[in-house]
Short mmCIF file of C-alpha atoms in Angstrom, two decimals:
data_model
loop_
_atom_site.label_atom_id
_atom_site.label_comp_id
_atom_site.label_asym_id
_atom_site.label_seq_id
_atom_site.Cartn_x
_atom_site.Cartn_y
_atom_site.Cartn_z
CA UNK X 97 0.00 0.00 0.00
CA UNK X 98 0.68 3.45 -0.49
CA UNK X 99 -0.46 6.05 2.01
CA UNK X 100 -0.86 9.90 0.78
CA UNK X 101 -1.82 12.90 3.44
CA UNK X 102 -2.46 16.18 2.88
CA UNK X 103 -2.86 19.29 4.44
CA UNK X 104 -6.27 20.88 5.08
CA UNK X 105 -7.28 23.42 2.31
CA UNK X 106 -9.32 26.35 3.74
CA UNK X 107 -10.52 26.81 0.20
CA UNK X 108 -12.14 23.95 0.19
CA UNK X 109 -14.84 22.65 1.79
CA UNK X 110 -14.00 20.59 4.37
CA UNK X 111 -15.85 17.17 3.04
CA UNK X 112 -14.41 17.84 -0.64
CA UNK X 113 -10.57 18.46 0.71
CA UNK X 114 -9.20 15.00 0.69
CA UNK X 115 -7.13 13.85 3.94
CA UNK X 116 -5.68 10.57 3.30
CA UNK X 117 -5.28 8.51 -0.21
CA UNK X 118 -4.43 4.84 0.50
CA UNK X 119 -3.85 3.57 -2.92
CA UNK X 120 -3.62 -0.24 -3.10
CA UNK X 121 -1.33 -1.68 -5.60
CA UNK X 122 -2.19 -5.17 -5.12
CA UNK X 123 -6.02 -4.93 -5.52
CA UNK X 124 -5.96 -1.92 -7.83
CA UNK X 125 -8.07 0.15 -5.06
CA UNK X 126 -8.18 3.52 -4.14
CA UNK X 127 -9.42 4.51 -1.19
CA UNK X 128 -10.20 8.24 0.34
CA UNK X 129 -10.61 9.95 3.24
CA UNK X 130 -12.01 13.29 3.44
CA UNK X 131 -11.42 16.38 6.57
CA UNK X 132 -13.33 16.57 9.33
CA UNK X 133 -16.36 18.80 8.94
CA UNK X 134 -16.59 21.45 11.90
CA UNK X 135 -18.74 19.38 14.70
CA UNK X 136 -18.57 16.32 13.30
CA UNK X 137 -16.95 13.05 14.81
CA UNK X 138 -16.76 10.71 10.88
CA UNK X 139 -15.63 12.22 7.83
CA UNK X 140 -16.70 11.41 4.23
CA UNK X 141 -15.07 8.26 2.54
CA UNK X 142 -14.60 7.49 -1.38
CA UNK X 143 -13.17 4.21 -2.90
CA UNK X 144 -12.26 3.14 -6.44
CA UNK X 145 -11.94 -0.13 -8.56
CA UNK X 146 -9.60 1.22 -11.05
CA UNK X 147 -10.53 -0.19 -14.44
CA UNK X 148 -8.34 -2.70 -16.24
CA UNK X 149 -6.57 -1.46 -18.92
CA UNK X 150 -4.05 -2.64 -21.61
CA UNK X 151 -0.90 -0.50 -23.63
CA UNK X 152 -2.51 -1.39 -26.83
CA UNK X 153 -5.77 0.07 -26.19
CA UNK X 154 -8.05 2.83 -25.28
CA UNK X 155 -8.68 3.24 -21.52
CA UNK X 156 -12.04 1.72 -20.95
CA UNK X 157 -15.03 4.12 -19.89
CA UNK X 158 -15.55 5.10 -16.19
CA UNK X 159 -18.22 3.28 -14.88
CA UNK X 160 -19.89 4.51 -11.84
CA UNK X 161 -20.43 0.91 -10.53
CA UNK X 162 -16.57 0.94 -9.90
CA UNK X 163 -16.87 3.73 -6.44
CA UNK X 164 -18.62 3.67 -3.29
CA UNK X 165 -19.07 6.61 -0.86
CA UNK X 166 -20.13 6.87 2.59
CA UNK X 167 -21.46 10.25 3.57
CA UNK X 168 -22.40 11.93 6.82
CA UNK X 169 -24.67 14.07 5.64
CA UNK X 170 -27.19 11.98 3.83
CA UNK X 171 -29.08 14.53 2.48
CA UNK X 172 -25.75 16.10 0.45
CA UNK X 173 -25.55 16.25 -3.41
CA UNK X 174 -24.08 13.56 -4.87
CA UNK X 175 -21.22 14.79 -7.57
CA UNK X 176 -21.99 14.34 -10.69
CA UNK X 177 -20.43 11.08 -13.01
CA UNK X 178 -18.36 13.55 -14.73
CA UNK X 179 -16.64 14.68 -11.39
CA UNK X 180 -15.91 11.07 -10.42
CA UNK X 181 -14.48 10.25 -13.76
CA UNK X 182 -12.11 13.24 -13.47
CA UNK X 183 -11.17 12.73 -9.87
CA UNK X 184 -10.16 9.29 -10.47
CA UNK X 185 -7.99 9.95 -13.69
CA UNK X 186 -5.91 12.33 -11.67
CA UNK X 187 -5.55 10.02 -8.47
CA UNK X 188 -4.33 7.41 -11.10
CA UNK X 189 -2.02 9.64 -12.54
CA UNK X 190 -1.21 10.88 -8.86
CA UNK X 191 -0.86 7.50 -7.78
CA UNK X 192 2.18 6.66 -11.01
CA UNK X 193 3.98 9.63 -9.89
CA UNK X 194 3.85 8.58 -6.31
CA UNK X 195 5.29 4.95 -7.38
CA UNK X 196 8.28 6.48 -9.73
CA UNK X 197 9.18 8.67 -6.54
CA UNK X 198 9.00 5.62 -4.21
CA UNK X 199 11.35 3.55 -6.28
CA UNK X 200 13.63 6.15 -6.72
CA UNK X 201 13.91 6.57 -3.45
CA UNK X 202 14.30 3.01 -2.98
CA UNK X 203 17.25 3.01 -5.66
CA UNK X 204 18.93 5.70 -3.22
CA UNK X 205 18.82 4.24 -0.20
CA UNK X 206 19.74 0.96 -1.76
CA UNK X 207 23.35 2.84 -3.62
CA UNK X 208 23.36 4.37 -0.05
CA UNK X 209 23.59 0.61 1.74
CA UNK X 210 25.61 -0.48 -0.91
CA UNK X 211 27.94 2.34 -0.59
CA UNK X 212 27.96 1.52 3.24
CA UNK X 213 28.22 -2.64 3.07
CA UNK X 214 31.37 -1.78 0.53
CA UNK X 215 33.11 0.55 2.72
CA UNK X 216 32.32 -1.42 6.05
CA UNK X 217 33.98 -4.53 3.73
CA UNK X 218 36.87 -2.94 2.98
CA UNK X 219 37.65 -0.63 5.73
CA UNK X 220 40.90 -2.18 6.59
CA UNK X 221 42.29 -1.37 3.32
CA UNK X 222 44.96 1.58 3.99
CA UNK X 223 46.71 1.50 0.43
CA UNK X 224 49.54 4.47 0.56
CA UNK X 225 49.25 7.49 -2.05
CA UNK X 226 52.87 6.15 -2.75
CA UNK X 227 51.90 2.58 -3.76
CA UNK X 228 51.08 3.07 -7.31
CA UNK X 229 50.54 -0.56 -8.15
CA UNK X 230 48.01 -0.99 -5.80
CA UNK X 231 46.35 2.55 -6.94
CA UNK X 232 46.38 1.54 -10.33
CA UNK X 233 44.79 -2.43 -9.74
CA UNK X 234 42.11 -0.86 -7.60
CA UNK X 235 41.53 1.88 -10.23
CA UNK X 236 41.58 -0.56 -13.08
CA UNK X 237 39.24 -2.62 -10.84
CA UNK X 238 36.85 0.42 -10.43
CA UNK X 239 36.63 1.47 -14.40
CA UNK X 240 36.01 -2.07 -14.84
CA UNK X 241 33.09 -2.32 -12.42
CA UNK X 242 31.84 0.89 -13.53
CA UNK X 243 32.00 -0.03 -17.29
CA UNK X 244 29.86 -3.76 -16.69
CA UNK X 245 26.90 -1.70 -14.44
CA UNK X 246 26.90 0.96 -17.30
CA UNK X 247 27.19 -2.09 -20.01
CA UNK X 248 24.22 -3.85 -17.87
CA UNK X 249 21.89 -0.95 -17.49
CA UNK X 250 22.11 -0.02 -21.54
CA UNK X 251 21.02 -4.10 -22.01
CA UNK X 252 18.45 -3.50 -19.56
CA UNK X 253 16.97 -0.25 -21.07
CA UNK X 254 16.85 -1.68 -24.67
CA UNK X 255 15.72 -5.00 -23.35
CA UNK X 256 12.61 -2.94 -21.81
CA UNK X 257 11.99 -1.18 -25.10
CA UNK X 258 11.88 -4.14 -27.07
CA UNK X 259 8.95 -5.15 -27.45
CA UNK X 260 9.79 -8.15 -29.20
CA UNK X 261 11.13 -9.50 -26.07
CA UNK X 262 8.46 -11.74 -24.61
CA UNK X 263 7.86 -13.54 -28.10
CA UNK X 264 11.67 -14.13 -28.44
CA UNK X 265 11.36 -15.54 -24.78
CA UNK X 266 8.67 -18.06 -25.94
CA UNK X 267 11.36 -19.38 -28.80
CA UNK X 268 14.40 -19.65 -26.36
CA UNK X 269 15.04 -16.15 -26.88
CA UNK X 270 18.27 -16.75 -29.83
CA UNK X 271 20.83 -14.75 -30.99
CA UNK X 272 19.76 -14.64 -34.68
CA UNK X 273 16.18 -15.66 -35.74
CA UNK X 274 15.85 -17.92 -38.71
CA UNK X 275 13.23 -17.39 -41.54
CA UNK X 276 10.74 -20.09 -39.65
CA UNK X 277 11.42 -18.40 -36.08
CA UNK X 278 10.75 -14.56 -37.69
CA UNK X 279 7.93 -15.94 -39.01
CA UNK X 280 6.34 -17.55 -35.74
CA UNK X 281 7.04 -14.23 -34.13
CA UNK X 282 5.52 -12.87 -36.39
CA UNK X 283 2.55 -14.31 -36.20
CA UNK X 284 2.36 -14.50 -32.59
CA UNK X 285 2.58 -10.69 -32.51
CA UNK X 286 -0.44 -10.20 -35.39
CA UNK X 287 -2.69 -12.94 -32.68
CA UNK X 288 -1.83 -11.65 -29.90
CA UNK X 289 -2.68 -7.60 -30.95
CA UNK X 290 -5.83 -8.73 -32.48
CA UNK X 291 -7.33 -10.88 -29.55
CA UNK X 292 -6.45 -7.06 -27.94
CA UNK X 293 -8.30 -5.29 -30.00
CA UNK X 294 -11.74 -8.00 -30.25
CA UNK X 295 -11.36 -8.04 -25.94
CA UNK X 296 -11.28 -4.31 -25.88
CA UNK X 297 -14.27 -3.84 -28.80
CA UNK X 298 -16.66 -6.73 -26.63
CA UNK X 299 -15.59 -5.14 -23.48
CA UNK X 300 -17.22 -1.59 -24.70
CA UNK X 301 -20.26 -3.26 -26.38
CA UNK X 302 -21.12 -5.19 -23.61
CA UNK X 303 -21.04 -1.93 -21.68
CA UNK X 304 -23.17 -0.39 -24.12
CA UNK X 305 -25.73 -3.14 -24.20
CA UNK X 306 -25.82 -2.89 -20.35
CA UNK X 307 -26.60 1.26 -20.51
CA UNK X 308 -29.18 0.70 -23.15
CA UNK X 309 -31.36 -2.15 -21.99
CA UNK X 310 -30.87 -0.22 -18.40
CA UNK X 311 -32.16 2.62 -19.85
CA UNK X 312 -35.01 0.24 -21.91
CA UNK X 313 -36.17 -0.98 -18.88
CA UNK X 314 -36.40 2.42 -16.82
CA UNK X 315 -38.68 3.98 -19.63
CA UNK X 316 -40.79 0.46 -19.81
CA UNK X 317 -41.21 1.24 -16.10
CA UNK X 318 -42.54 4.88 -16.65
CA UNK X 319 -44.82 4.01 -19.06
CA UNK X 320 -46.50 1.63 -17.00
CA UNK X 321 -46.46 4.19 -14.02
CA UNK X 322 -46.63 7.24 -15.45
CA UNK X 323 -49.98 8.48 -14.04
CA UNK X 324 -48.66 7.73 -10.45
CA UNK X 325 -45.89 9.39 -10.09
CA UNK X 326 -45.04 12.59 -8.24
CA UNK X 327 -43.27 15.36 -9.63
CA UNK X 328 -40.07 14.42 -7.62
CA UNK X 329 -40.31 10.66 -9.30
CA UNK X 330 -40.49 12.48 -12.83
CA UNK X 331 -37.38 14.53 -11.71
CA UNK X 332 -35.86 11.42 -11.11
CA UNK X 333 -37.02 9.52 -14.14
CA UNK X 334 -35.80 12.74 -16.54
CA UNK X 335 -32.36 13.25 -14.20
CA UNK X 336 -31.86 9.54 -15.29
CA UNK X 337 -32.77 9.34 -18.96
CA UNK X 338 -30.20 11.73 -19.54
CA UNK X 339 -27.41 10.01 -17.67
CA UNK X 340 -27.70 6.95 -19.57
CA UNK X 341 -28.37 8.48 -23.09
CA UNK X 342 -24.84 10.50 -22.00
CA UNK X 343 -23.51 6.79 -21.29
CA UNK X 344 -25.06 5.16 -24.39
CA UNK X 345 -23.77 8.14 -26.73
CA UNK X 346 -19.95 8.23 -25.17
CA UNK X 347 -19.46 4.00 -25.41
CA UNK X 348 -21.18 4.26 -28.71
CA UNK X 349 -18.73 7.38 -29.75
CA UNK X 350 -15.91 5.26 -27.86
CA UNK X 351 -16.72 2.02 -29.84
CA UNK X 352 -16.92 3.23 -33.12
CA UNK X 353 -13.49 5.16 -32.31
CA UNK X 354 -11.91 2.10 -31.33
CA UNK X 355 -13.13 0.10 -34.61
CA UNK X 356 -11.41 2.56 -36.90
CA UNK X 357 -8.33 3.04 -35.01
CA UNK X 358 -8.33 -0.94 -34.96
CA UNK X 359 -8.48 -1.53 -38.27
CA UNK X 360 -5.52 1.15 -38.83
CA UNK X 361 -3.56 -0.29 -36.26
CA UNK X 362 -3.92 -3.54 -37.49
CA UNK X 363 -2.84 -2.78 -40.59
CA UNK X 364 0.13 -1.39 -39.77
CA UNK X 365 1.40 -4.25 -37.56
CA UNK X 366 0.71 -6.45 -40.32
CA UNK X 367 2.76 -4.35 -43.54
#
């Protein structure tokens, strides 16, 4: 886990100024607390599923199903979808920066403890200023050491941007690739991206199908109980209608979107 805290902002109200962010790395979750409202004892909670995603495709729509809120004040406005969806792209964002700053502070301390172990190690070593053989082995020894981690880090850098690596894995990851290996990667690589793209295009029409027949059944409902209802129901009944017709329009935007950029993409990989 990583725990966030902030400072209160007095421009804020107090149960929209975020106190704590626990983001959970294992379980994807993001969880909130909010300040302390003057003379109250709880304070306003958030959480977030963040939504699986994939390098080789669009994000996938925020879906309101994926955050739960507890409230003190029952009676407050709830924020609106669009809110939510922007909150939780910048605690995602928030929540990579966080990470590269943790790990780089890991690398630190870890140079620092290396530094230490190797001096610790070694601190009986009193080589003279005047001993120029032993000057010169240790700084042969150093250039040396210094030339493999900088020889290592460039193989680990392009190894990371090769994106060829996990198919060569799959072959025994040679030296030179013969015509039938090239090909088989090939291949892999067109299967693989396209199962992407189908996953991603099913994943946003089942999502759409879900909104509409949502939506389908809500206006079945008013029909049958339209001459019942109160004018807060109607409110209600309207406020909802044009949620989901804002859902239906975006994954139907979104899916369409995807589909052409597919079929480019696609294309490319394969010429």
């Amino acid at each position: 886990k990583l725990t966030v805290e902030y400072d209160r902002d007095p421009q804020k109200p107090a149960n929209e100024d975020i106190e704590v962010c626990v983001f959970s790395l294992t379980d994807g979750k993001i969880s909130l607390q909010y300040h302390l409202e003057e003379g109250r004892i709880t304070a306003n909670t958030r959480d977030f599923l963040k939504p699986e995603t994939s390098d080789d495709a669009m994000a996938p729509p925020f879906d309101p199903d994926c955050t739960t809120a507890f409230k003190v004040d029952p009676s407050a406005p709830d924020p609106k979808v669009s809110q939510l969806s922007r909150l939780l792209d910048q605690l995602i964002e928030q929540e990579s920066s966080n990470i590269v700053d943790v790990r780089r502070s890991e690398e630190e301390v870890l140079e620092i403890l290396s530094g230490r172990a190797a001096e610790e190690k070694d601190h009986k070593l009193e080589v003279s200023v005047y001993d120029t053989v032993r000057n010169e082995k240790a700084r042969k020894h150093r250039l040396e050491m210094e030339r493999q981690k900088e020889e290592e880090e460039r193989l680990r850098k392009e190894k990371e941007m090769d994106y060829l690596a996990p198919y060569l894995a799959k072959i025994g990851d040679p030296q030179q690739l013969t015509p039938d290996d090239a090909e088989k990667v090939y291949n892999s690589c067109l299967s693989d991206f396209k199962n992407r793209l189908i996953n991603m295009a099913q994943y946003i029409q089942t999502k759409y199908e879900k909104e509409r027949k949502s939506l389908e059944s809500k206006q079945s409902w008013y029909q049958s109980n339209q001459g019942t209802l109160s004018k807060h129901d109607e409110e209600e009944y309207l406020a909802f209608c044009s949620e989901a017709m804002f859902k239906i329009h975006t994954l139907e935007q979104r899916l369409n979107k995807h589909k052409d950029l597919a079929q480019k993409r696609f294309a490319e990989l394969k010429d």
